[in-house]
Coordinates of C-alpha atoms and ligand atoms in Angstrom, one line a residue:
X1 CA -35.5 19.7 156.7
X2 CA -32.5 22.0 157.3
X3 CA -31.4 21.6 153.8
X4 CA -30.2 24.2 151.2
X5 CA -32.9 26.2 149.0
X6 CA -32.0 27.6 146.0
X7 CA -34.4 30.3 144.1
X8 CA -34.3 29.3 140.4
X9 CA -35.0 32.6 138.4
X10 CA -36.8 31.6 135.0
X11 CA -37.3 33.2 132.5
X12 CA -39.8 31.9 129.9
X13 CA -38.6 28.3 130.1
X14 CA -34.8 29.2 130.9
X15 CA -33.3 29.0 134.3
X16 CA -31.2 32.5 134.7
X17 CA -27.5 32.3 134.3
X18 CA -27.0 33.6 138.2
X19 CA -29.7 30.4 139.4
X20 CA -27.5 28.1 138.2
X21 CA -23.8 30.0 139.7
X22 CA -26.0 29.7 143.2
X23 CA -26.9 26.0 142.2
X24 CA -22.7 25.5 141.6
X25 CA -22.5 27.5 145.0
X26 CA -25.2 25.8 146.9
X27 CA -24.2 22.2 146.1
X28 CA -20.8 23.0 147.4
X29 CA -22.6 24.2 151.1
X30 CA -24.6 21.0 151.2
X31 CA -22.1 18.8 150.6
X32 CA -19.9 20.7 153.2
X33 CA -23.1 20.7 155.5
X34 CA -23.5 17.3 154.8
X35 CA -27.5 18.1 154.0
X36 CA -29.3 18.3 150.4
X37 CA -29.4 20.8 147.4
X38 CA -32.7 21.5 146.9
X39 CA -33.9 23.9 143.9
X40 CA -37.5 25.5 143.3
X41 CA -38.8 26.3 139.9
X42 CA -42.3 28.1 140.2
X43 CA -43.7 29.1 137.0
X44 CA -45.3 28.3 133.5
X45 CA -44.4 24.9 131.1
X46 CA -41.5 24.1 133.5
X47 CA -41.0 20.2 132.1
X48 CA -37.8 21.7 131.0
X49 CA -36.4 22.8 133.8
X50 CA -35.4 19.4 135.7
X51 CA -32.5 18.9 132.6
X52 CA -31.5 21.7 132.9
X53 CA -30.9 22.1 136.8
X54 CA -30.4 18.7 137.8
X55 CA -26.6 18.3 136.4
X56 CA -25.5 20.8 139.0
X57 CA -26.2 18.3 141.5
X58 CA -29.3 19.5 142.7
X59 CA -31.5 16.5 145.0
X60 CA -34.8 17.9 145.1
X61 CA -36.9 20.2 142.5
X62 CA -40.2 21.6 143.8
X63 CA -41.8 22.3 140.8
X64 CA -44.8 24.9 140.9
X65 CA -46.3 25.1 137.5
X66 CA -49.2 27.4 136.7
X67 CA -50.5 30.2 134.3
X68 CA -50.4 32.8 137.2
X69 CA -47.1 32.0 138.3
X70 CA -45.3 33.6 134.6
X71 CA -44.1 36.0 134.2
X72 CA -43.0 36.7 137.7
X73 CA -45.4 38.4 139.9
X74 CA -44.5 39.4 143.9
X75 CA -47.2 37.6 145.8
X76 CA -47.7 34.5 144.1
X77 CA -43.9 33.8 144.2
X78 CA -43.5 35.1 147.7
X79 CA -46.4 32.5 149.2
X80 CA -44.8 29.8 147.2
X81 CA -41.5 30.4 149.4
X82 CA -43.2 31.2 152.8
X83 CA -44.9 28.7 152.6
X84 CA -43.2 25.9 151.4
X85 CA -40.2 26.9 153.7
X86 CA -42.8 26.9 156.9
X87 CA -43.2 23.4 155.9
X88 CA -39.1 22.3 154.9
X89 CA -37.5 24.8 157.4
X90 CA -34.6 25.5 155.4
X91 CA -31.0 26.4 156.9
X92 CA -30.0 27.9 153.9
X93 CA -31.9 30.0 151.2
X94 CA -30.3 31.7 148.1
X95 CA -31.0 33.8 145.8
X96 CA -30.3 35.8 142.5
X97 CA -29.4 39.7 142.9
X98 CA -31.6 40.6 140.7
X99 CA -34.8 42.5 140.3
X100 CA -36.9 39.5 140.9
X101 CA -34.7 38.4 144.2
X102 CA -34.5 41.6 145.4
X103 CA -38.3 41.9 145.4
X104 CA -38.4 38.3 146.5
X105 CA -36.1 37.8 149.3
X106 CA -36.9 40.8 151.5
X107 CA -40.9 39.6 151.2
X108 CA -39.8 35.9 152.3
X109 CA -37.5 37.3 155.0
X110 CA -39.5 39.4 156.6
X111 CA -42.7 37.1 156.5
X112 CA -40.3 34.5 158.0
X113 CA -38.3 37.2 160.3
X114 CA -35.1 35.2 159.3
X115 CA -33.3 38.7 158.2
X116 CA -30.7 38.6 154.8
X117 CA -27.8 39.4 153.1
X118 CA -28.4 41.2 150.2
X119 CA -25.1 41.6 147.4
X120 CA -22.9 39.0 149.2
X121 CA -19.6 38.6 147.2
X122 CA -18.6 35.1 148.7
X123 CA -20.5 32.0 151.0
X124 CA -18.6 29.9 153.3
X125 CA -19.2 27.7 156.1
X126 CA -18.1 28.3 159.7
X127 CA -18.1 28.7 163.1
X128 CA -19.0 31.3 165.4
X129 CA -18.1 31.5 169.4
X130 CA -20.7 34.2 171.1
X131 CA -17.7 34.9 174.3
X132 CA -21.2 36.9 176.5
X133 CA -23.1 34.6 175.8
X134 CA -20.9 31.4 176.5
X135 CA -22.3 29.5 173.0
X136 CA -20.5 28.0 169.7
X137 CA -22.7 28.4 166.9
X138 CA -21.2 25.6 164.5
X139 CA -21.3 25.3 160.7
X140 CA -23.4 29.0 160.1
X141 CA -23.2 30.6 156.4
X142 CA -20.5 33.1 156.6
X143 CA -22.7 35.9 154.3
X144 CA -19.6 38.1 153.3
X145 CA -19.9 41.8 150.9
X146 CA -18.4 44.8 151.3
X147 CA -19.7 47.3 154.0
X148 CA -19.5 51.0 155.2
X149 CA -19.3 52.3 151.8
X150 CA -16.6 49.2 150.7
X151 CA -14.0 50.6 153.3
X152 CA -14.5 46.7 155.0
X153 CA -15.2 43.5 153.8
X154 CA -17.8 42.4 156.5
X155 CA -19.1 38.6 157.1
X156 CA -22.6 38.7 158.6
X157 CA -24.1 36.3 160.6
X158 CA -27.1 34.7 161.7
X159 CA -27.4 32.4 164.3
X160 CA -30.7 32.2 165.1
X161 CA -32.7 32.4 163.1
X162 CA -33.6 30.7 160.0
X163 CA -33.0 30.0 156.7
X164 CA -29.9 32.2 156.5
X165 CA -31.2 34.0 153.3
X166 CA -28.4 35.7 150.9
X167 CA -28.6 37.3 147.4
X168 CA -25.9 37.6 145.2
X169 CA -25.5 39.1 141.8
X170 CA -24.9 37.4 138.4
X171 CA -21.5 36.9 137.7
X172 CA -19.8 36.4 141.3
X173 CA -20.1 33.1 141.5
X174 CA -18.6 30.4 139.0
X175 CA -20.9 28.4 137.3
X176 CA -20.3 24.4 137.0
X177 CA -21.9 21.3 136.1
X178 CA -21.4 18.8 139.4
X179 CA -22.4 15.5 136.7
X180 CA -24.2 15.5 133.7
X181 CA -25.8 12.2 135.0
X182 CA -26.9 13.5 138.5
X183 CA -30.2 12.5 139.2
X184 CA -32.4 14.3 141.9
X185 CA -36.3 13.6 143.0
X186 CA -38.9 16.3 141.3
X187 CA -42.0 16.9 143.7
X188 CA -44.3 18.4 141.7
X189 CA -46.6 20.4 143.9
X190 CA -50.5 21.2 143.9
X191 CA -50.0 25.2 143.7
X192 CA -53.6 26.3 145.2
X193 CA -52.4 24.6 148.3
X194 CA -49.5 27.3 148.0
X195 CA -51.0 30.6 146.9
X196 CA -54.3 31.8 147.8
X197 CA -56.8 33.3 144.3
X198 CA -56.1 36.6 145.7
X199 CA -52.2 36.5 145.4
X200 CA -52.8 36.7 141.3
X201 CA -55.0 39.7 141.6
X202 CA -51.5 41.9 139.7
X203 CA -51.7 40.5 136.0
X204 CA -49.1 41.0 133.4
X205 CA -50.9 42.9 130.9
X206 CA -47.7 43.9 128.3
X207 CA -44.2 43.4 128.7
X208 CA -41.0 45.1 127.2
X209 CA -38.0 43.3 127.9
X210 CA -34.8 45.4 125.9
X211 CA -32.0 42.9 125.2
X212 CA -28.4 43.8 126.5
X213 CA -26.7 46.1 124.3
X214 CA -23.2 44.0 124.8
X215 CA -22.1 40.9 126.0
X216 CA -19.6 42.7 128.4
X217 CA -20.7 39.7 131.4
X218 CA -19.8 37.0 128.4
X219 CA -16.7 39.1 127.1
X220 CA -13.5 36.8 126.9
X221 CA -11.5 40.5 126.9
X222 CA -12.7 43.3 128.5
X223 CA -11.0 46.6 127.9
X224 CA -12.1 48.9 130.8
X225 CA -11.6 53.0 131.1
X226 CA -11.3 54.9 134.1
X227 CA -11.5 58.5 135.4
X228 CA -8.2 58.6 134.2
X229 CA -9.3 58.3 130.5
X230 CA -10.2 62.3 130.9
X231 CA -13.6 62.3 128.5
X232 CA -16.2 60.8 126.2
X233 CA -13.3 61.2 123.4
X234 CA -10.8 58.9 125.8
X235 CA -13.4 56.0 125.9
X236 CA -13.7 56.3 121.5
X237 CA -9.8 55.2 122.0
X238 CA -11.1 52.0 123.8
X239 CA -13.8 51.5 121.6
X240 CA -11.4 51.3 119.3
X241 CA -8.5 49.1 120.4
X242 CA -11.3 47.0 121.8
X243 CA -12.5 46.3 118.1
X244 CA -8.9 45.1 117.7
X245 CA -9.1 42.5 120.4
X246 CA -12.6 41.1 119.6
X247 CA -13.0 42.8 123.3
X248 CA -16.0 44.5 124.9
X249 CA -15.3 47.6 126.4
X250 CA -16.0 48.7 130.7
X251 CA -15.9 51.4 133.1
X252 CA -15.4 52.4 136.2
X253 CA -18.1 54.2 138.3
X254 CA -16.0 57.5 138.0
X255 CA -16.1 57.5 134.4
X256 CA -19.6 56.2 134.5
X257 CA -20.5 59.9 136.8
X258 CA -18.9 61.7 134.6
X259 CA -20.2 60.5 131.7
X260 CA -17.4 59.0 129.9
X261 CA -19.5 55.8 129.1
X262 CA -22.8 54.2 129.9
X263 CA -24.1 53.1 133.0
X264 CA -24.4 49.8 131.8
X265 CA -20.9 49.2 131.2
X266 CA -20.0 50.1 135.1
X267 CA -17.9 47.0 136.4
X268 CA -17.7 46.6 140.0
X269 CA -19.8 46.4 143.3
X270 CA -23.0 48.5 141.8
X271 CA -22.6 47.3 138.3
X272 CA -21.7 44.2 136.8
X273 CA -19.2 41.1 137.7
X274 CA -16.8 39.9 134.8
X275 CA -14.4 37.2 134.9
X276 CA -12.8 37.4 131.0
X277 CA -9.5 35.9 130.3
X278 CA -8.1 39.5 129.8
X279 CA -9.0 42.5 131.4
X280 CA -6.9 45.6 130.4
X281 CA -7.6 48.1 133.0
X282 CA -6.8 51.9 131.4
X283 CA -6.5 55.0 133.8
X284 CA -8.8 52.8 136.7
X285 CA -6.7 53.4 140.2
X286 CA -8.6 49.8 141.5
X287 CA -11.1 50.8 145.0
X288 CA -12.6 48.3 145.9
X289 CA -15.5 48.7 144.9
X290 CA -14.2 48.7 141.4
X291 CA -12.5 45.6 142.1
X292 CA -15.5 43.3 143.6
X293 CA -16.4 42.8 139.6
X294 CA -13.3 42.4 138.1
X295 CA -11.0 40.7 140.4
X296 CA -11.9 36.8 139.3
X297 CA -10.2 37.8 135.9
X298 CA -7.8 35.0 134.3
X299 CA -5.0 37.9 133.7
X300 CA -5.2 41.5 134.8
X301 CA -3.0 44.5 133.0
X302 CA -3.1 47.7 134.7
X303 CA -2.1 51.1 132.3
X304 CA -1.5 53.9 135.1
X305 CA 0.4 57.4 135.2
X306 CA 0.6 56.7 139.2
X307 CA 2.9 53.7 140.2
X308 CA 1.4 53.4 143.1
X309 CA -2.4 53.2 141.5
X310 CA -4.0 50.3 144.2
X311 CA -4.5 48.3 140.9
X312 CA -1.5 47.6 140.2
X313 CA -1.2 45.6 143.2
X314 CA -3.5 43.0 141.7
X315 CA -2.1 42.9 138.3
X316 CA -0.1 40.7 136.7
X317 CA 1.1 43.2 134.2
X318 CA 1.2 47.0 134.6
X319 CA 2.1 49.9 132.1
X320 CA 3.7 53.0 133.4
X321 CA 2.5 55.6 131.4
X322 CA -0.5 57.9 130.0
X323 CA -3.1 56.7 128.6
X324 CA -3.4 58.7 125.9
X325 CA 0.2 57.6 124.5
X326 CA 0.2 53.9 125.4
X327 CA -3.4 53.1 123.6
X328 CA -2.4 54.6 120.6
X329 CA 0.2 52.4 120.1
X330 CA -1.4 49.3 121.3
X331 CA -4.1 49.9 118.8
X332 CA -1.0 50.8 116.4
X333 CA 0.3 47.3 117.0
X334 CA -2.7 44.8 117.0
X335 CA -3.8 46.6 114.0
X336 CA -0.5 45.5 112.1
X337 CA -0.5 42.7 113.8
X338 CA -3.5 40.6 113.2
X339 CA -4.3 41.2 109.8
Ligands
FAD1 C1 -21.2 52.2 147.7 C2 -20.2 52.4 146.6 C3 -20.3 51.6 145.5 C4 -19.4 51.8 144.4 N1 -19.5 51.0 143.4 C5 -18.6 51.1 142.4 C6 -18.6 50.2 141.3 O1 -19.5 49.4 141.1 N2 -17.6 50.3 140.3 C7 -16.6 51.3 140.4 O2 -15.8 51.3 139.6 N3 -16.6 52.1 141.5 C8 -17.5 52.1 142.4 N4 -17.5 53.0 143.5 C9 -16.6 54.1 143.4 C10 -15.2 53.8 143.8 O3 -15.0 53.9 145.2 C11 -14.2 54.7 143.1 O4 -14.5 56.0 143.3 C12 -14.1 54.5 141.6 O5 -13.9 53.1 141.3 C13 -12.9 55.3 141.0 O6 -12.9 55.2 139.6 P1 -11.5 55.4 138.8 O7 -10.5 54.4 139.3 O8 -11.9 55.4 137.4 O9 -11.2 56.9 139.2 P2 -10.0 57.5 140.1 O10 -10.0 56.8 141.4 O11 -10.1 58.9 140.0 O12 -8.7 56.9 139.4 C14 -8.2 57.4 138.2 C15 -6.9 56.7 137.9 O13 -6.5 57.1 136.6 C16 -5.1 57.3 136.6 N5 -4.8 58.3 135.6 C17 -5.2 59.6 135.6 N6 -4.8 60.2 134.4 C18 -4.2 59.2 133.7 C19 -3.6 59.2 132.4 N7 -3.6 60.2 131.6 N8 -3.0 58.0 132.0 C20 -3.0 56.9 132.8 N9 -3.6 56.9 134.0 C21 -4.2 58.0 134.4 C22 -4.8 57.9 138.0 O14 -3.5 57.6 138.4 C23 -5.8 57.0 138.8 O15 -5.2 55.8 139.3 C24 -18.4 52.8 144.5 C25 -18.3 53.6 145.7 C26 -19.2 53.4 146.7 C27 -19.1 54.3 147.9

C-alpha cells in the first residue's frame, strides 16, 4: 500500500533500458518517501527478469507470466495494472515513454481516474499549500516537462487522486545499479485472476521490429547540426568529422523539417535524450526544446556565427565563427592528428 510502481517494459526476456532509468529514479522516491520500490514484469519466460531488476534496489516483483501476455498487447497489460493497483493502491506509478507506456498509461489512468504526466523531464518530492482551500498536501510527486509549446517548464500536480502516474522517455533519467546484492520479495501471481479470456482476443500474428540505424542514445560523442548548417551537403561535413571522432552524428528539429538529416537523429524534447561525454553543437542556437535532450552532456561546445546564440550560455566551450570554415579545419586537424 502507497508504495512506488514501476512499469518494467520487456522485451523478449530483456527489461528496456528506460525501465530500469525509472527503477534508478523510483528507488530514489521511495527512499525519500520512506515507502517501497516495487517493479512489475508481465510477460512470457520472465525467470530472468528478477537479476536483472533487483540490483536497482527494487523490494517487490509482481511477476505475471503467460503466453498471452508476449509480445505486448493493450488489454491484457492494462487489466494486469488496473487491477493489481485496485488492490496495492499505489502513490506513485511510472512509466516508459514509449509506445507501449504511452498506450499503457492513458488506459490505466483513465480506468483508475488518477489523471498523468506524460514526457516528464524530471521527478521530485514536495509539498504543496492549496491557500483557497486552507490544505498542505505534503510529500506529492512534483511531475515537471516543458509546457505551452516549451516557453515554461511546468510542475504538475496531483493531490488527490491516486497513483500519481508519469511517463518519461528513454534517456532522461540516469541509469544506476543501487547494490548488486539487493535482494527484494518476487510474488508470482496467478494471471487469470488478473485478465479475463476475452482481454487476449488481439493476437500477434507477425512482427517486424527494424533495429536502430545508430547508436546516437549510446554515442560517447555526438556531433549535432543545426538549421545553421544551411543543407543536406552541410550535414555530409558532419558525417564526416564525426567519422574522425568515433562520434555519431544529431540534429536539431529545424534541420530535421528541412530535411537536412533524418528524423531519427532529432535530439531534443520530441526526439531522443543523449548524455555523451562530448557534444559538439554546429549552427544549433539551443531552444529549449532542443536543449531538454542534450543538456545532461559531460562537456558541451557550441560552433555559432551569433554570439549571443542561447547555446552558448550552456557551453563550456563556444566557437565564434561559420560553420562552414571551422568544420573544415577541425576535420583537417583530427585527421592529422589521430593517425
Ligand atoms: C512542441 C515543440 C517541440 C519541439 N521539439 C524539438 C526537439 O525535440 N528538438 C529540437 O531541436 N527542436 C525542437 N523544437 C523546435 C525548437 O523550438 C527550435 O525551433 C529548434 O530547436 C531550432 O533549431 P536550430 O537551432 O537548428 O535552428 P535555428 O533556431 O534557426 O538556429 C540556427 C542557428 O545556427 C546559427 N547559424 C546560422 N548560420 C550559421 C553558420 N553559417 N555558421 C554557424 N552558425 C550558424 C544561427 O546563429 C542560429 O543560432 C520544438 C518546438 C516545439 C514547439
Amino acid at each position: 500500500m502507497n508504495n512506488v510502481f514501476v512499469y518494467l517494459e520487456i522485451e523478449g526476456t530483456t527489461v528496456a533500458d528506460v525501465s530500469l532509468e525509472l527503477l534508478t529514479k523510483g528507488r530514489k522516491l521511495a527512499t525519500r518517501l520512506g515507502c517501497r520500490l516495487e517493479a512489475i514484469a508481465a510477460g512470457s519466460g520472465l525467470d530472468g527478469i528478477e537479476a536483472q531488476v533487483m540490483p536497482y534496489g527494487v523490494d517487490t516483483l509482481h511477476v505475471f507470466d503467460a503466453p498471452g501476455l508476449a509480445p505486448y498487447t493493450s488489454m491484457p497489460h492494462a487489466s494486469i495494472l488496473i487491477n493489481l493497483f485496485k488492490e496495492e493502491k499505489p502513490q506513485v506509478c511510472l512509466m516508459g515513454a514509449t509506445v507501449v507506456g504511452r498506450d499503457l498509461g492513458p488506459r490505466v489512468s483513465s480506468a483508475l481516474t488518477s489523471g498523468l504526466t506524460a514526457d516528464c523531464t524530471a521527478l521530485e518530492i514536495g509539498n504543496h499549500e492549496d491557500k483557497r482551500a486552507g490544505k498542505v498536501y505534503k510529500d506529492l510527486l512534483y511531475q515537471i516537462r516543458p509546457a505551452f509549446g516549451g516557453n515554461i517548464v511546468a510542475t504538475i500536480i496531483n493531490p488527490e487522486h491516486r497513483p500519481q502516474m508519469a511517463t518519461v522517455r528513454e534517456g532522461v533519467m540516469k541509469k544506476e545499479i543501487l547494490d548488486p546484492a539487493y535482494k527484494g520479495e518476487t510474488i508470482r501471481h496467478d494471471v487469470a485472476k488478473y485478465v479475463r479470456d476475452t482481454d487476449y482476443v488481439v493476437k500477434v500474428i507477425d512482427r517486424h521490429v527494424e533495429k536502430a540505424k545508430h547508436n546516437l542514445k549510446g554515442a560517447p560523442i555526438v556531433v549535432a547540426g543545426g538549421y545553421g548548417m544551411g543543407s543536406k551537403e552541410g550535414f555530409d561535413m558532419l558525417f564526416e568529422l564525426a567519422k574522425e571522432l568515433h562520434a555519431e552524428v544529431g540534429a536539431s528539429r529545424a534541420a530535421v523539417d528541412a530535411g537536412f538529416a533524418d528524423h531519427d537523429r532529432q535530439i531534443g524534447q520530441t526526439g531522443v535524450t543523449v548524455r555523451p561525454k562530448l557534444y559538439i553543437a554546429c549552427g544549433i542556437s539551443g531552444q529549449i526544446q532542443h536543449i531538454a535532450g542534450m543538456q545532461e552532456s559531460g562537456i558541451i561546445i557550441s560552433i555559432n556565427n551569433d554570439p549571443n546564440a542561447p547555446i552558448n550560455s550552456i557551453a563550456d566551450y563556444v566557437i565564434e565563427g561559420s560553420v562552414e570554415e571551422v568544420i573544415p579545419k577541425m576535420i583537417k586537424y583530427y585527421k592529422s592528428h589521430t593517425k
